[in-house]
Tab-separated table of N, CA and C in Angstrom:
chain	number	residue	atom	x	y	z
A	1	MET	N	-4.709	10.285	-13.911
A	1	MET	CA	-3.321	10.402	-14.238
A	1	MET	C	-2.499	10.046	-13.002
A	2	ILE	N	-1.475	9.257	-13.193
A	2	ILE	CA	-0.569	8.897	-12.110
A	2	ILE	C	0.425	10.034	-11.952
A	3	THR	N	0.483	10.612	-10.743
A	3	THR	CA	1.313	11.793	-10.552
A	3	THR	C	2.717	11.489	-10.070
A	4	PHE	N	2.882	10.434	-9.316
A	4	PHE	CA	4.219	10.089	-8.843
A	4	PHE	C	4.197	8.630	-8.454
A	5	ASN	N	4.905	7.816	-9.201
A	5	ASN	CA	4.932	6.383	-8.963
A	5	ASN	C	6.129	6.064	-8.090
A	6	GLU	N	5.879	5.740	-6.838
A	6	GLU	CA	6.970	5.399	-5.935
A	6	GLU	C	7.370	3.940	-6.106
A	7	GLN	N	6.398	3.072	-6.308
A	7	GLN	CA	6.725	1.661	-6.448
A	7	GLN	C	5.633	0.961	-7.232
A	8	HIS	N	6.014	-0.088	-7.931
A	8	HIS	CA	5.037	-0.891	-8.646
A	8	HIS	C	5.342	-2.362	-8.412
A	9	TYR	N	4.361	-3.194	-8.683
A	9	TYR	CA	4.489	-4.631	-8.490
A	9	TYR	C	3.757	-5.316	-9.630
A	10	ASN	N	4.412	-6.263	-10.261
A	10	ASN	CA	3.811	-6.999	-11.369
A	10	ASN	C	3.630	-8.445	-10.929
A	11	ASN	N	2.382	-8.917	-10.864
A	11	ASN	CA	2.167	-10.296	-10.432
A	11	ASN	C	2.295	-11.267	-11.601
A	12	SER	N	2.225	-12.540	-11.307
A	12	SER	CA	2.409	-13.563	-12.342
A	12	SER	C	1.221	-13.642	-13.300
A	13	CYS	N	0.125	-12.993	-12.981
A	13	CYS	CA	-1.065	-13.008	-13.845
A	13	CYS	C	-1.085	-11.820	-14.789
A	14	CYS	N	0.041	-11.122	-14.893
A	14	CYS	CA	0.186	-9.989	-15.820
A	14	CYS	C	-0.612	-8.761	-15.420
A	15	THR	N	-0.846	-8.567	-14.151
A	15	THR	CA	-1.479	-7.342	-13.665
A	15	THR	C	-0.413	-6.484	-13.005
A	16	LEU	N	-0.368	-5.219	-13.373
A	16	LEU	CA	0.579	-4.268	-12.810
A	16	LEU	C	-0.128	-3.465	-11.726
A	17	TYR	N	0.433	-3.453	-10.523
A	17	TYR	CA	-0.093	-2.666	-9.412
A	17	TYR	C	0.843	-1.480	-9.208
A	18	ILE	N	0.281	-0.272	-9.076
A	18	ILE	CA	1.089	0.935	-8.952
A	18	ILE	C	0.684	1.693	-7.699
A	19	ALA	N	1.676	2.048	-6.877
A	19	ALA	CA	1.457	2.929	-5.731
A	19	ALA	C	1.562	4.357	-6.242
A	20	ASP	N	0.430	5.012	-6.390
A	20	ASP	CA	0.362	6.381	-6.904
A	20	ASP	C	0.463	7.328	-5.710
A	21	LEU	N	1.676	7.766	-5.434
A	21	LEU	CA	2.005	8.485	-4.207
A	21	LEU	C	1.173	9.743	-3.988
A	22	LEU	N	1.187	10.670	-4.924
A	22	LEU	CA	0.542	11.963	-4.704
A	22	LEU	C	-0.975	11.926	-4.838
A	23	ASN	N	-1.512	10.960	-5.573
A	23	ASN	CA	-2.967	10.805	-5.635
A	23	ASN	C	-3.486	9.897	-4.530
A	24	ARG	N	-2.575	9.347	-3.750
A	24	ARG	CA	-2.899	8.520	-2.585
A	24	ARG	C	-3.857	7.381	-2.943
A	25	ARG	N	-3.388	6.537	-3.881
A	25	ARG	CA	-4.221	5.419	-4.322
A	25	ARG	C	-3.353	4.300	-4.880
A	26	ILE	N	-3.966	3.130	-5.007
A	26	ILE	CA	-3.348	2.007	-5.697
A	26	ILE	C	-4.117	1.815	-6.990
A	27	GLN	N	-3.394	1.768	-8.088
A	27	GLN	CA	-3.993	1.501	-9.393
A	27	GLN	C	-3.552	0.110	-9.829
A	28	ASN	N	-4.457	-0.650	-10.411
A	28	ASN	CA	-4.030	-1.911	-11.017
A	28	ASN	C	-4.414	-1.883	-12.488
A	29	TRP	N	-3.496	-2.373	-13.282
A	29	TRP	CA	-3.643	-2.390	-14.739
A	29	TRP	C	-3.549	-3.832	-15.224
A	30	PRO	N	-4.688	-4.473	-15.509
A	30	PRO	CA	-4.644	-5.822	-16.080
A	30	PRO	C	-3.989	-5.788	-17.466
A	31	LYS	N	-3.491	-6.923	-17.886
A	31	LYS	CA	-2.855	-7.027	-19.196
A	31	LYS	C	-3.812	-6.540	-20.285
A	32	ASN	N	-3.288	-5.726	-21.199
A	32	ASN	CA	-4.009	-5.166	-22.344
A	32	ASN	C	-5.087	-4.145	-21.970
A	33	ALA	N	-5.125	-3.687	-20.718
A	33	ALA	CA	-6.121	-2.685	-20.315
A	33	ALA	C	-5.775	-1.325	-20.908
A	34	LEU	N	-6.784	-0.545	-21.210
A	34	LEU	CA	-6.592	0.800	-21.736
A	34	LEU	C	-6.529	1.842	-20.628
A	35	GLU	N	-6.998	1.482	-19.450
A	35	GLU	CA	-6.891	2.374	-18.304
A	35	GLU	C	-6.824	1.553	-17.033
A	36	GLY	N	-6.295	2.174	-15.978
A	36	GLY	CA	-6.147	1.482	-14.713
A	36	GLY	C	-7.427	1.498	-13.898
A	37	VAL	N	-7.479	0.604	-12.923
A	37	VAL	CA	-8.601	0.500	-12.003
A	37	VAL	C	-8.089	0.874	-10.621
A	38	THR	N	-8.802	1.758	-9.948
A	38	THR	CA	-8.397	2.137	-8.597
A	38	THR	C	-8.805	1.037	-7.639
A	39	GLY	N	-7.811	0.427	-6.997
A	39	GLY	CA	-8.069	-0.651	-6.054
A	39	GLY	C	-8.256	-0.153	-4.641
A	40	ALA	N	-7.587	0.920	-4.295
A	40	ALA	CA	-7.720	1.552	-2.984
A	40	ALA	C	-7.357	3.009	-3.168
A	41	SER	N	-8.072	3.874	-2.476
A	41	SER	CA	-7.769	5.295	-2.610
A	41	SER	C	-8.096	6.023	-1.324
A	42	SER	N	-7.717	7.280	-1.289
A	42	SER	CA	-7.892	8.090	-0.104
A	42	SER	C	-8.770	9.291	-0.394
A	43	ASN	N	-10.042	9.198	-0.091
A	43	ASN	CA	-10.958	10.341	-0.123
A	43	ASN	C	-10.672	11.345	-1.224
A	44	GLY	N	-10.684	10.906	-2.461
A	44	GLY	CA	-10.457	11.821	-3.571
A	44	GLY	C	-9.051	12.376	-3.638
A	45	GLY	N	-8.099	11.667	-3.080
A	45	GLY	CA	-6.711	12.108	-3.122
A	45	GLY	C	-6.284	12.959	-1.945
A	46	GLU	N	-7.199	13.209	-1.008
A	46	GLU	CA	-6.852	13.996	0.176
A	46	GLU	C	-6.207	13.096	1.225
A	47	PRO	N	-5.182	13.596	1.929
A	47	PRO	CA	-4.543	12.780	2.958
A	47	PRO	C	-5.469	12.553	4.144
A	48	GLY	N	-5.263	11.444	4.823
A	48	GLY	CA	-6.044	11.141	6.011
A	48	GLY	C	-5.432	9.975	6.755
A	49	SER	N	-5.978	9.665	7.921
A	49	SER	CA	-5.397	8.600	8.735
A	49	SER	C	-6.397	7.515	9.122
A	50	ASN	N	-7.654	7.608	8.665
A	50	ASN	CA	-8.589	6.531	8.983
A	50	ASN	C	-8.415	5.391	7.972
A	51	ASN	N	-9.214	4.337	8.101
A	51	ASN	CA	-9.043	3.164	7.234
A	51	ASN	C	-9.519	3.370	5.805
A	52	ALA	N	-10.102	4.514	5.508
A	52	ALA	CA	-10.475	4.824	4.128
A	52	ALA	C	-9.515	5.858	3.544
A	53	SER	N	-8.412	6.116	4.255
A	53	SER	CA	-7.486	7.170	3.840
A	53	SER	C	-6.042	6.704	3.850
A	54	LEU	N	-5.247	7.391	3.054
A	54	LEU	CA	-3.808	7.151	2.989
A	54	LEU	C	-3.086	8.490	3.027
A	55	ASP	N	-1.814	8.450	3.353
A	55	ASP	CA	-0.992	9.649	3.257
A	55	ASP	C	0.406	9.230	2.826
A	56	ARG	N	0.630	9.221	1.555
A	56	ARG	CA	1.886	8.884	0.890
A	56	ARG	C	2.177	7.381	0.925
A	57	LEU	N	1.572	6.695	0.012
A	57	LEU	CA	1.737	5.254	-0.132
A	57	LEU	C	3.069	4.944	-0.800
A	58	TYR	N	3.896	4.178	-0.155
A	58	TYR	CA	5.214	3.833	-0.690
A	58	TYR	C	5.279	2.365	-1.085
A	59	GLY	N	5.888	1.525	-0.249
A	59	GLY	CA	6.096	0.129	-0.591
A	59	GLY	C	4.800	-0.588	-0.910
A	60	LEU	N	4.885	-1.592	-1.770
A	60	LEU	CA	3.691	-2.290	-2.236
A	60	LEU	C	4.027	-3.749	-2.512
A	61	ARG	N	3.201	-4.657	-2.004
A	61	ARG	CA	3.329	-6.079	-2.283
A	61	ARG	C	1.936	-6.662	-2.477
A	62	VAL	N	1.842	-7.689	-3.313
A	62	VAL	CA	0.568	-8.351	-3.571
A	62	VAL	C	0.759	-9.848	-3.367
A	63	ASP	N	-0.100	-10.454	-2.553
A	63	ASP	CA	-0.066	-11.897	-2.351
A	63	ASP	C	-0.650	-12.550	-3.599
A	64	LYS	N	0.125	-13.389	-4.251
A	64	LYS	CA	-0.285	-13.999	-5.521
A	64	LYS	C	-1.516	-14.886	-5.386
A	65	GLU	N	-1.632	-15.574	-4.267
A	65	GLU	CA	-2.749	-16.507	-4.091
A	65	GLU	C	-4.036	-15.811	-3.658
A	66	THR	N	-3.943	-14.942	-2.674
A	66	THR	CA	-5.142	-14.312	-2.112
A	66	THR	C	-5.481	-12.978	-2.770
A	67	LYS	N	-4.538	-12.421	-3.524
A	67	LYS	CA	-4.661	-11.093	-4.144
A	67	LYS	C	-4.790	-9.978	-3.111
A	68	ILE	N	-4.375	-10.250	-1.880
A	68	ILE	CA	-4.358	-9.207	-0.854
A	68	ILE	C	-3.197	-8.274	-1.152
A	69	VAL	N	-3.469	-6.968	-1.091
A	69	VAL	CA	-2.457	-5.950	-1.359
A	69	VAL	C	-1.997	-5.366	-0.031
A	70	TYR	N	-0.682	-5.258	0.130
A	70	TYR	CA	-0.085	-4.662	1.319
A	70	TYR	C	0.668	-3.410	0.901
A	71	GLY	N	0.514	-2.332	1.672
A	71	GLY	CA	1.197	-1.095	1.327
A	71	GLY	C	1.717	-0.371	2.548
A	72	VAL	N	2.786	0.390	2.342
A	72	VAL	CA	3.375	1.214	3.389
A	72	VAL	C	2.749	2.603	3.312
A	73	ASP	N	2.052	2.999	4.353
A	73	ASP	CA	1.465	4.334	4.465
A	73	ASP	C	2.473	5.196	5.228
A	74	LEU	N	3.350	5.847	4.485
A	74	LEU	CA	4.520	6.541	5.033
A	74	LEU	C	4.191	7.543	6.130
A	75	MET	N	3.331	8.498	5.851
A	75	MET	CA	3.090	9.584	6.800
A	75	MET	C	2.226	9.164	7.987
A	76	ASN	N	1.492	8.062	7.866
A	76	ASN	CA	0.724	7.538	8.995
A	76	ASN	C	1.492	6.458	9.747
A	77	ASN	N	2.725	6.178	9.308
A	77	ASN	CA	3.613	5.244	10.006
A	77	ASN	C	2.951	3.891	10.249
A	78	ARG	N	2.421	3.311	9.167
A	78	ARG	CA	1.715	2.042	9.322
A	78	ARG	C	1.800	1.209	8.045
A	79	ILE	N	1.480	-0.082	8.194
A	79	ILE	CA	1.363	-1.000	7.070
A	79	ILE	C	-0.117	-1.329	6.928
A	80	GLN	N	-0.646	-1.126	5.707
A	80	GLN	CA	-2.060	-1.334	5.438
A	80	GLN	C	-2.274	-2.572	4.571
A	81	ARG	N	-3.459	-3.153	4.696
A	81	ARG	CA	-3.819	-4.344	3.931
A	81	ARG	C	-5.185	-4.114	3.289
A	82	TRP	N	-5.268	-4.468	1.995
A	82	TRP	CA	-6.536	-4.382	1.259
A	82	TRP	C	-6.878	-5.767	0.761
A	83	LYS	N	-8.020	-6.268	1.190
A	83	LYS	CA	-8.479	-7.567	0.720
A	83	LYS	C	-9.209	-7.376	-0.597
A	84	HIS	N	-9.040	-8.325	-1.491
A	84	HIS	CA	-9.622	-8.259	-2.834
A	84	HIS	C	-11.125	-7.997	-2.769
A	85	GLY	N	-11.583	-6.962	-3.466
A	85	GLY	CA	-12.993	-6.639	-3.527
A	85	GLY	C	-13.500	-5.717	-2.433
A	86	GLU	N	-12.655	-5.369	-1.462
A	86	GLU	CA	-13.074	-4.473	-0.388
A	86	GLU	C	-12.582	-3.061	-0.658
A	87	THR	N	-13.313	-2.069	-0.176
A	87	THR	CA	-12.947	-0.678	-0.432
A	87	THR	C	-12.137	-0.058	0.699
A	88	GLU	N	-12.252	-0.586	1.908
A	88	GLU	CA	-11.471	-0.052	3.023
A	88	GLU	C	-10.345	-1.003	3.368
A	89	ASP	N	-9.261	-0.412	3.849
A	89	ASP	CA	-8.105	-1.187	4.258
A	89	ASP	C	-8.120	-1.356	5.770
A	90	ASP	N	-7.199	-2.151	6.279
A	90	ASP	CA	-7.021	-2.242	7.717
A	90	ASP	C	-5.536	-2.199	8.034
A	91	THR	N	-5.237	-1.711	9.214
A	91	THR	CA	-3.857	-1.574	9.663
A	91	THR	C	-3.406	-2.898	10.252
A	92	ILE	N	-2.287	-3.434	9.747
A	92	ILE	CA	-1.793	-4.688	10.312
A	92	ILE	C	-0.646	-4.462	11.285
A	93	VAL	N	0.030	-3.315	11.187
A	93	VAL	CA	1.080	-2.978	12.147
A	93	VAL	C	1.355	-1.477	12.067
A	94	GLY	N	1.669	-0.880	13.218
A	94	GLY	CA	1.958	0.556	13.277
A	94	GLY	C	0.695	1.379	13.375
A	95	GLY	N	0.818	2.647	12.965
A	95	GLY	CA	-0.323	3.546	12.990
A	95	GLY	C	-0.638	4.106	14.355
A	96	ASN	N	0.294	3.967	15.278
A	96	ASN	CA	0.048	4.433	16.642
A	96	ASN	C	1.059	5.497	17.066
A	97	GLY	N	1.379	6.378	16.153
A	97	GLY	CA	2.287	7.472	16.480
A	97	GLY	C	3.643	7.309	15.834
A	98	GLU	N	4.458	8.323	16.047
A	98	GLU	CA	5.796	8.357	15.449
A	98	GLU	C	6.824	8.551	16.551
A	99	VAL	N	7.236	7.468	17.158
A	99	VAL	CA	8.231	7.495	18.220
A	99	VAL	C	9.113	6.272	18.023
A	100	ASN	N	10.236	6.262	18.636
A	100	ASN	CA	11.167	5.147	18.464
A	100	ASN	C	10.924	4.021	19.461
A	101	GLU	N	9.679	3.602	19.615
A	101	GLU	CA	9.338	2.452	20.438
A	101	GLU	C	9.287	1.218	19.541
A	102	ASN	N	9.337	0.036	20.121
A	102	ASN	CA	9.340	-1.197	19.335
A	102	ASN	C	8.050	-1.432	18.556
A	103	ASN	N	6.952	-0.823	18.970
A	103	ASN	CA	5.678	-1.034	18.276
A	103	ASN	C	5.292	0.155	17.398
A	104	GLN	N	6.251	1.018	17.074
A	104	GLN	CA	5.976	2.201	16.267
A	104	GLN	C	7.004	2.343	15.153
A	105	PHE	N	6.601	3.015	14.082
A	105	PHE	CA	7.504	3.303	12.968
A	105	PHE	C	7.811	4.792	12.912
A	106	HIS	N	8.886	5.105	12.219
A	106	HIS	CA	9.242	6.494	11.934
A	106	HIS	C	9.456	6.600	10.430
A	107	HIS	N	8.371	6.754	9.690
A	107	HIS	CA	8.367	6.855	8.232
A	107	HIS	C	8.893	5.598	7.535
A	108	PRO	N	8.145	4.491	7.616
A	108	PRO	CA	8.532	3.273	6.891
A	108	PRO	C	8.448	3.504	5.384
A	109	THR	N	9.311	2.829	4.627
A	109	THR	CA	9.353	3.055	3.179
A	109	THR	C	9.150	1.805	2.329
A	110	ASP	N	9.324	0.619	2.886
A	110	ASP	CA	9.164	-0.587	2.079
A	110	ASP	C	8.848	-1.764	2.978
A	111	LEU	N	8.350	-2.833	2.382
A	111	LEU	CA	8.039	-4.041	3.115
A	111	LEU	C	8.339	-5.256	2.257
A	112	ALA	N	8.511	-6.387	2.923
A	112	ALA	CA	8.752	-7.648	2.228
A	112	ALA	C	8.259	-8.782	3.120
A	113	PHE	N	7.962	-9.900	2.495
A	113	PHE	CA	7.586	-11.108	3.213
A	113	PHE	C	8.582	-12.197	2.853
A	114	ASP	N	8.959	-13.024	3.846
A	114	ASP	CA	9.821	-14.159	3.528
A	114	ASP	C	8.951	-15.368	3.178
A	115	SER	N	9.579	-16.499	2.915
A	115	SER	CA	8.847	-17.692	2.476
A	115	SER	C	7.933	-18.261	3.559
A	116	ASN	N	8.139	-17.864	4.822
A	116	ASN	CA	7.280	-18.309	5.917
A	116	ASN	C	6.139	-17.339	6.195
A	117	GLY	N	6.091	-16.231	5.456
A	117	GLY	CA	5.044	-15.239	5.655
A	117	GLY	C	5.370	-14.182	6.684
A	118	SER	N	6.612	-14.172	7.187
A	118	SER	CA	7.011	-13.139	8.147
A	118	SER	C	7.195	-11.811	7.428
A	119	LEU	N	6.734	-10.751	8.055
A	119	LEU	CA	6.787	-9.413	7.482
A	119	LEU	C	8.056	-8.696	7.922
A	120	TYR	N	8.715	-8.044	6.971
A	120	TYR	CA	9.882	-7.205	7.240
A	120	TYR	C	9.568	-5.807	6.735
A	121	VAL	N	9.891	-4.788	7.550
A	121	VAL	CA	9.599	-3.402	7.195
A	121	VAL	C	10.880	-2.591	7.242
A	122	ASN	N	11.133	-1.833	6.170
A	122	ASN	CA	12.252	-0.896	6.141
A	122	ASN	C	11.759	0.409	6.750
A	123	ASP	N	12.318	0.776	7.894
A	123	ASP	CA	11.902	1.966	8.622
A	123	ASP	C	13.082	2.923	8.709
A	124	VAL	N	12.840	4.196	8.380
A	124	VAL	CA	13.921	5.192	8.361
A	124	VAL	C	14.502	5.384	9.740
């Protein structure tokens, strides 16, 4: 059961991706599916900060060509990436504390990519 949907993303192939905030997972629902598939999750829904864990997944984007999923891990102050078919994610930026330095976030909430592939992060 999805407990709190902070953000969702629908790709051009009719798959719905959902950031399930309180269960700390990404669910994807292919067209006409009767149930969702967990694409990434955090140790049975428990919060954590390693690459197999999440703590409040917010923003979500999916690369249409590569099917790579990008998500904002709010409480770990980082942006995570999940490659199609892999179970662990990797940190592409942040995740090194919560201070107002140029290489750190303070509770990021969303992300976007421009047409050149540059990443933009909304940070509180």
